[in-house]
Coordinates of N, CA and C in Angstrom, one line a residue:
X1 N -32.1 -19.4 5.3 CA -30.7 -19.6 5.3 C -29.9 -18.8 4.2
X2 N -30.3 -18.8 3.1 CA -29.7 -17.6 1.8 C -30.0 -16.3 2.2
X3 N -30.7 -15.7 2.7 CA -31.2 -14.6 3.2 C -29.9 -14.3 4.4
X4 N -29.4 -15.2 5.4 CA -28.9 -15.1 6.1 C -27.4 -14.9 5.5
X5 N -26.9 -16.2 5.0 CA -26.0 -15.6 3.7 C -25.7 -14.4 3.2
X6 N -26.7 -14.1 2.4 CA -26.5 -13.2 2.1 C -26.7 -11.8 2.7
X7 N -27.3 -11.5 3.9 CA -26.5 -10.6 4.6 C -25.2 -10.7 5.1
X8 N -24.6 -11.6 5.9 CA -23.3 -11.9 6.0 C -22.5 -11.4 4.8
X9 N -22.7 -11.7 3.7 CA -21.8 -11.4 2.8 C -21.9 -9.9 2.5
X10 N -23.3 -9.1 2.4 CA -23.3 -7.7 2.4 C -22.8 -7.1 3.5
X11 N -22.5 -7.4 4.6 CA -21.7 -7.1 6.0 C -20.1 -6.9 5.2
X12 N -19.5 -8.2 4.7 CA -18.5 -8.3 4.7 C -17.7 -7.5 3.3
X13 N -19.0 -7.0 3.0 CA -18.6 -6.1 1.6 C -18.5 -4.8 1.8
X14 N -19.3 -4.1 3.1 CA -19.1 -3.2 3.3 C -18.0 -2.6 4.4
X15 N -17.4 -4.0 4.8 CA -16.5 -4.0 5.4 C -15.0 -3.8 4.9
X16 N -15.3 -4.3 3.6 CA -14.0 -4.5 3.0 C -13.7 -3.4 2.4
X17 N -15.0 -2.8 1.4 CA -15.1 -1.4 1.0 C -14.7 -0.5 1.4
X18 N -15.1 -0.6 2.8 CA -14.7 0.3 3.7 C -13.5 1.0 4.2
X19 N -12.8 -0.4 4.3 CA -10.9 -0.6 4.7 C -10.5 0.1 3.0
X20 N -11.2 -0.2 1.8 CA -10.3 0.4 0.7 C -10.5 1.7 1.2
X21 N -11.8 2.2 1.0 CA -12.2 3.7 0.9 C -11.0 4.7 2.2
X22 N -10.9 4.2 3.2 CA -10.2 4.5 4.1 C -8.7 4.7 3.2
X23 N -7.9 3.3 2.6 CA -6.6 3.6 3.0 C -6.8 4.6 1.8
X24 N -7.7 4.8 0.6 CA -7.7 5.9 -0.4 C -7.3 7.3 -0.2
X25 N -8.4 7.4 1.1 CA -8.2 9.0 1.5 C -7.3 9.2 2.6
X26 N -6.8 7.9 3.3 CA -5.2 8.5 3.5 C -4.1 8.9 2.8
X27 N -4.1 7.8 1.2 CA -3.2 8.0 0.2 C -3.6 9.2 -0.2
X28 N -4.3 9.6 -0.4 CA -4.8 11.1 -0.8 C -4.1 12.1 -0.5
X29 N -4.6 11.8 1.3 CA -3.9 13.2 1.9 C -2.4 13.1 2.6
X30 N -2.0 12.1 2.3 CA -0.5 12.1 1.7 C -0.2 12.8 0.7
X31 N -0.4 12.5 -0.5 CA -0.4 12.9 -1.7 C -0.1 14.4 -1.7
X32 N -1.4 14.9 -0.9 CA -2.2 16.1 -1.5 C -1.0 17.4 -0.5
X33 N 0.1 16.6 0.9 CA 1.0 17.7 1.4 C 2.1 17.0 1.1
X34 N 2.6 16.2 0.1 CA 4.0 15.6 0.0 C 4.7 17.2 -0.8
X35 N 5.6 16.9 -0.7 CA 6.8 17.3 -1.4 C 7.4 16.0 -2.3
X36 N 7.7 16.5 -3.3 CA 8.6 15.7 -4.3 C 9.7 15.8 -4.7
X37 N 10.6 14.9 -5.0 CA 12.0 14.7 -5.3 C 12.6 13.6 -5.8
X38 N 13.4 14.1 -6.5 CA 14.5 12.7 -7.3 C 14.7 11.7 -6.2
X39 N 15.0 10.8 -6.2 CA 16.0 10.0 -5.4 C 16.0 8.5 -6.0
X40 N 16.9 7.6 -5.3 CA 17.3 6.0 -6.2 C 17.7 5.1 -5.1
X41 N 16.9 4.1 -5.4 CA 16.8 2.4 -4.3 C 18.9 2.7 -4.8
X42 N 19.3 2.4 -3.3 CA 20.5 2.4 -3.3 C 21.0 0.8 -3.0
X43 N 19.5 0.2 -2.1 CA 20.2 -1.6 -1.9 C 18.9 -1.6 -1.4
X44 N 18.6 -2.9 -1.3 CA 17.3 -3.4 -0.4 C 18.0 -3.8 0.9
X45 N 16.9 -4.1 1.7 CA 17.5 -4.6 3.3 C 15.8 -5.6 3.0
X46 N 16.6 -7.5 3.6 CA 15.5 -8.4 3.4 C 15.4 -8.5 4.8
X47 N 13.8 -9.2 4.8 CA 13.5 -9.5 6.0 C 13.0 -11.0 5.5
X48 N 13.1 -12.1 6.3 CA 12.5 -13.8 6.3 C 11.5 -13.6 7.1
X49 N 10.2 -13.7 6.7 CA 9.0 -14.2 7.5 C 8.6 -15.4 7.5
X50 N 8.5 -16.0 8.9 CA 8.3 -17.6 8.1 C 7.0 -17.7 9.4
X51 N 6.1 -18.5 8.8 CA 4.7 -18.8 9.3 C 4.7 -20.0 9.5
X52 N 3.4 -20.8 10.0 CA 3.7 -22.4 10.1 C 4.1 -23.1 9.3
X53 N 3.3 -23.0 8.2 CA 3.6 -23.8 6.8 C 4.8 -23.0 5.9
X54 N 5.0 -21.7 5.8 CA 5.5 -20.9 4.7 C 6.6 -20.1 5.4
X55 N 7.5 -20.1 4.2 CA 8.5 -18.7 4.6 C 8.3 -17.7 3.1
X56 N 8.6 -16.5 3.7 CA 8.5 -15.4 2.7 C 9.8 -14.6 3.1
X57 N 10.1 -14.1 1.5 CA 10.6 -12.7 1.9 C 10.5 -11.7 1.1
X58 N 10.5 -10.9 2.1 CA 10.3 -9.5 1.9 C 11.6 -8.5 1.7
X59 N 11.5 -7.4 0.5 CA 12.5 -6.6 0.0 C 11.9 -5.2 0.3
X60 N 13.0 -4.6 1.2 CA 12.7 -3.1 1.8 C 13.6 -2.2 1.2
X61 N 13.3 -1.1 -0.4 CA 13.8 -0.6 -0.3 C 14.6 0.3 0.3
X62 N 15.7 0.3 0.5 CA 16.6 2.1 1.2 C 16.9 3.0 -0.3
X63 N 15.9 3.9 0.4 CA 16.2 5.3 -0.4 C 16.9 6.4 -0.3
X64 N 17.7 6.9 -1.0 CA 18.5 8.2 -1.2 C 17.9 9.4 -1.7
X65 N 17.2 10.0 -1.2 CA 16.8 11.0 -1.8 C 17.0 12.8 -1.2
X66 N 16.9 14.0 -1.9 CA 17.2 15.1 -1.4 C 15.3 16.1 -0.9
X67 N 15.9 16.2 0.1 CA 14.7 17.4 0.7 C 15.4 18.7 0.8
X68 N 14.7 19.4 1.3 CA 15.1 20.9 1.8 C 15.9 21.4 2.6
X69 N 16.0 19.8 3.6 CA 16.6 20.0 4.9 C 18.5 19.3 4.4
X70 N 18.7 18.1 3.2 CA 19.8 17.8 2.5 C 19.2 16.8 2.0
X71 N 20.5 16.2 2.1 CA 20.6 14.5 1.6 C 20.1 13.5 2.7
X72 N 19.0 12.5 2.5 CA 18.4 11.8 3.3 C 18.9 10.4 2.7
X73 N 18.9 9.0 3.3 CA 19.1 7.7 2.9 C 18.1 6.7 3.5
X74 N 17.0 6.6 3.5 CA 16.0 6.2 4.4 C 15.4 4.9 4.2
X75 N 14.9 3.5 5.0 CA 14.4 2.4 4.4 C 13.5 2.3 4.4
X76 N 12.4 2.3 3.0 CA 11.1 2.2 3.0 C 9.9 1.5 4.6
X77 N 9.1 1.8 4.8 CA 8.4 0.7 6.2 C 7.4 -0.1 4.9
X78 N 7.9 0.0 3.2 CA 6.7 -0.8 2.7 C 7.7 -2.0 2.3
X79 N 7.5 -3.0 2.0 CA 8.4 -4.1 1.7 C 7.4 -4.7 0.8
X80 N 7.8 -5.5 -0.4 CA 6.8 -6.6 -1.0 C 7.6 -7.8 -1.4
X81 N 7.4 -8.9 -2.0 CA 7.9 -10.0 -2.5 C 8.9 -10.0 -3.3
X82 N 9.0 -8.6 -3.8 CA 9.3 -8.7 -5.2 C 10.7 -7.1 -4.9
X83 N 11.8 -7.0 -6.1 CA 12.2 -5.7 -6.0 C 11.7 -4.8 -7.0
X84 N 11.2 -3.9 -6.0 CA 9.6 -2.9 -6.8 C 10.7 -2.3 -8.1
X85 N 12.0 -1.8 -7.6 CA 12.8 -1.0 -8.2 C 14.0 -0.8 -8.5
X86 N 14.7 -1.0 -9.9 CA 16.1 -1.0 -9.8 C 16.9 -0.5 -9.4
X87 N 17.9 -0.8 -8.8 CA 18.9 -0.3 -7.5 C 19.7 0.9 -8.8
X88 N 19.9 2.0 -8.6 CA 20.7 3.2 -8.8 C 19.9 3.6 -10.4
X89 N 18.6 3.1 -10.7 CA 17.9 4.1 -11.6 C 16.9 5.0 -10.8
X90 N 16.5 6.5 -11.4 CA 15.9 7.8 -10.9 C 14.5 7.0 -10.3
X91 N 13.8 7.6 -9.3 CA 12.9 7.3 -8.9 C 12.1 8.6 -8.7
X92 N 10.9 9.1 -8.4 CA 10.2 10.1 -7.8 C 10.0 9.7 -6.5
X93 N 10.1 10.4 -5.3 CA 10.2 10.0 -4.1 C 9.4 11.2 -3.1
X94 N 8.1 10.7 -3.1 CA 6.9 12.1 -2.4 C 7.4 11.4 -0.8
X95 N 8.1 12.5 0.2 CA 8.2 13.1 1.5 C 6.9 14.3 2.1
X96 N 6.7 13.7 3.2 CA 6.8 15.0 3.9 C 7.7 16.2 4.8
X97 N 7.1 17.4 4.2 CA 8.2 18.3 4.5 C 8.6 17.6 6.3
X98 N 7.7 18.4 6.8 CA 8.4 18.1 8.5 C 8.7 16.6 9.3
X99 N 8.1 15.7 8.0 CA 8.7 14.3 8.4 C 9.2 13.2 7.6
X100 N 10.7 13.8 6.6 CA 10.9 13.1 5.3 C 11.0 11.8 5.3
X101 N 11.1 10.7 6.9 CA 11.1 9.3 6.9 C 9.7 8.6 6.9
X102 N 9.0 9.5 6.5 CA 7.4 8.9 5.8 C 7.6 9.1 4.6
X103 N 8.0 8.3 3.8 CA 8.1 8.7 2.3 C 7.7 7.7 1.5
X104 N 6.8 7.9 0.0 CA 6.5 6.8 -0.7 C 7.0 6.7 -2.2
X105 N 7.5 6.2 -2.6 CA 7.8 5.8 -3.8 C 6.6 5.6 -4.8
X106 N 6.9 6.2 -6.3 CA 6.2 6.6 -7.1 C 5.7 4.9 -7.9
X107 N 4.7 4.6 -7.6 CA 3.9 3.1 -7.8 C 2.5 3.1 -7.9
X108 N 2.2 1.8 -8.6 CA 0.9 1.6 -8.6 C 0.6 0.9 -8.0
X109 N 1.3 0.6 -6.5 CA 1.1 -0.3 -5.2 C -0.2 0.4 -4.1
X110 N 0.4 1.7 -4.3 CA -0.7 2.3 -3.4 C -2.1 2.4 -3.8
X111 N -2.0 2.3 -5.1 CA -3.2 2.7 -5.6 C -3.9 1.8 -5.6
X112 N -3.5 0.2 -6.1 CA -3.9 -1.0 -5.8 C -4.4 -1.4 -4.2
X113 N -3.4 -1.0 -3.7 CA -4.0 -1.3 -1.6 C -5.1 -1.2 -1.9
X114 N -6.0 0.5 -2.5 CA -7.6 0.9 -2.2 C -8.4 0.2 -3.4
X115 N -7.9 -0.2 -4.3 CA -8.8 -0.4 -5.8 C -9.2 -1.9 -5.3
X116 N -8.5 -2.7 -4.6 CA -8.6 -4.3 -4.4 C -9.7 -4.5 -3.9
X117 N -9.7 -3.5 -2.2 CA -11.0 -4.0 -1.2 C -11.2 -3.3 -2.1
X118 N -11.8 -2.4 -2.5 CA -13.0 -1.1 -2.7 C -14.0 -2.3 -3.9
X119 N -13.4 -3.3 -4.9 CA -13.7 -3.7 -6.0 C -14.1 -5.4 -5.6
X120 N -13.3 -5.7 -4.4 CA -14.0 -7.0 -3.9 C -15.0 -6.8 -2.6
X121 N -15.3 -5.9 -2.0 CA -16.2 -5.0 -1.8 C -17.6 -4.9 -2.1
X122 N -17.2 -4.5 -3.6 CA -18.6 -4.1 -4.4 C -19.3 -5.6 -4.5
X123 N -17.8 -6.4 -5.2 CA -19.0 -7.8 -5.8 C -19.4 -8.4 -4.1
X124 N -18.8 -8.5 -3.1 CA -19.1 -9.1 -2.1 C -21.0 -8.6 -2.0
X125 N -20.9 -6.9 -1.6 CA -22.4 -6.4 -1.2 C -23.1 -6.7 -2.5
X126 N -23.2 -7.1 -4.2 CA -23.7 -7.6 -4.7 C -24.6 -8.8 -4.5
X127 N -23.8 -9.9 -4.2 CA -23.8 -10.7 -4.5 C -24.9 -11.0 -3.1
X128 N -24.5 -10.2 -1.9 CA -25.2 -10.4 -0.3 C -26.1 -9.2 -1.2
X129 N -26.8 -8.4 -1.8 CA -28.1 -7.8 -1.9 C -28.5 -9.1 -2.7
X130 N -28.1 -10.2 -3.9 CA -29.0 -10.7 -4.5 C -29.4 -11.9 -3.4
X131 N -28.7 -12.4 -3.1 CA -28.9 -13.8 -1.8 C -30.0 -13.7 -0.9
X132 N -30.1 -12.1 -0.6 CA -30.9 -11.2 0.5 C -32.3 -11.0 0.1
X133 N -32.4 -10.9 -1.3 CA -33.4 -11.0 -1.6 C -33.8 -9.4 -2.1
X134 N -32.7 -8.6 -1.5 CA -33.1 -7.1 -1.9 C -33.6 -6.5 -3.5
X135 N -33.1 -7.3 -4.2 CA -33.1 -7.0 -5.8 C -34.7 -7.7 -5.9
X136 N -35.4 -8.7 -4.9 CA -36.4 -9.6 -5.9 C -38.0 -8.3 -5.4

């Protein structure tokens, strides 16, 4: 039965790893062809999510920022609980050139998406090799 456990739980560590490792090397190669530029949360737009038990909301910044092509005003597709950013202070704002309504704001949110699984991950397949019996 621990044996069994604990593969289940090594499954589900390399599953989870996996989903970090992923959104990493998308954040990457974002990164790696953005273009950069000034721009400033000009207002949020809320959204109410409400579930059986719970209501949430969510704050979407709208950005102002300049590309190559002008002046763009755009609303984030990332929303969180919280307001990431004060409304009319400078922000860094990475676009891509041929599609500036993919744009991310300069945070340690993205970085967090991959560090979370990648780190509950590791202890998961730990914890499913010791159960497993792989370590004895």
């Amino acid at each position: 039965m621990i044996q069994w456990m604990g593969l289940l739980f090594l499954a589900i560590g390399v599953i989870v790893a996996g989903i970090g490792v992923f959104v990493w090397l998308r954040h990457r190669s974002f990164m790696r062809h953005a273009e950069v530029s000034k721009g400033e949360v000009v207002e949020y737009a809320e959204e109410v999510r409400r579930s059986s038990n719970r209501t949430m909301r969510y704050y979407f910044p709208i950005v102002r920022f300049s590309t190559s092509e002008g002046l763009l005003e755009e609303r984030s597709k990332v929303g969180t609980s919280w307001r990431s950013h004060k409304i009319g202070i400078p922000v860094d704002v990475y676009y891509l050139r041929d599609n500036p309504a993919r744009f991310k704001l300069k945070s340690t949110t993205s970085i967090l998406l991959s560090v979370i699984p990648v780190s509950v991950g590791i202890v998961f397949v730990a914890i499913g090799a010791t159960l497993s019996g792989m370590f004895a």
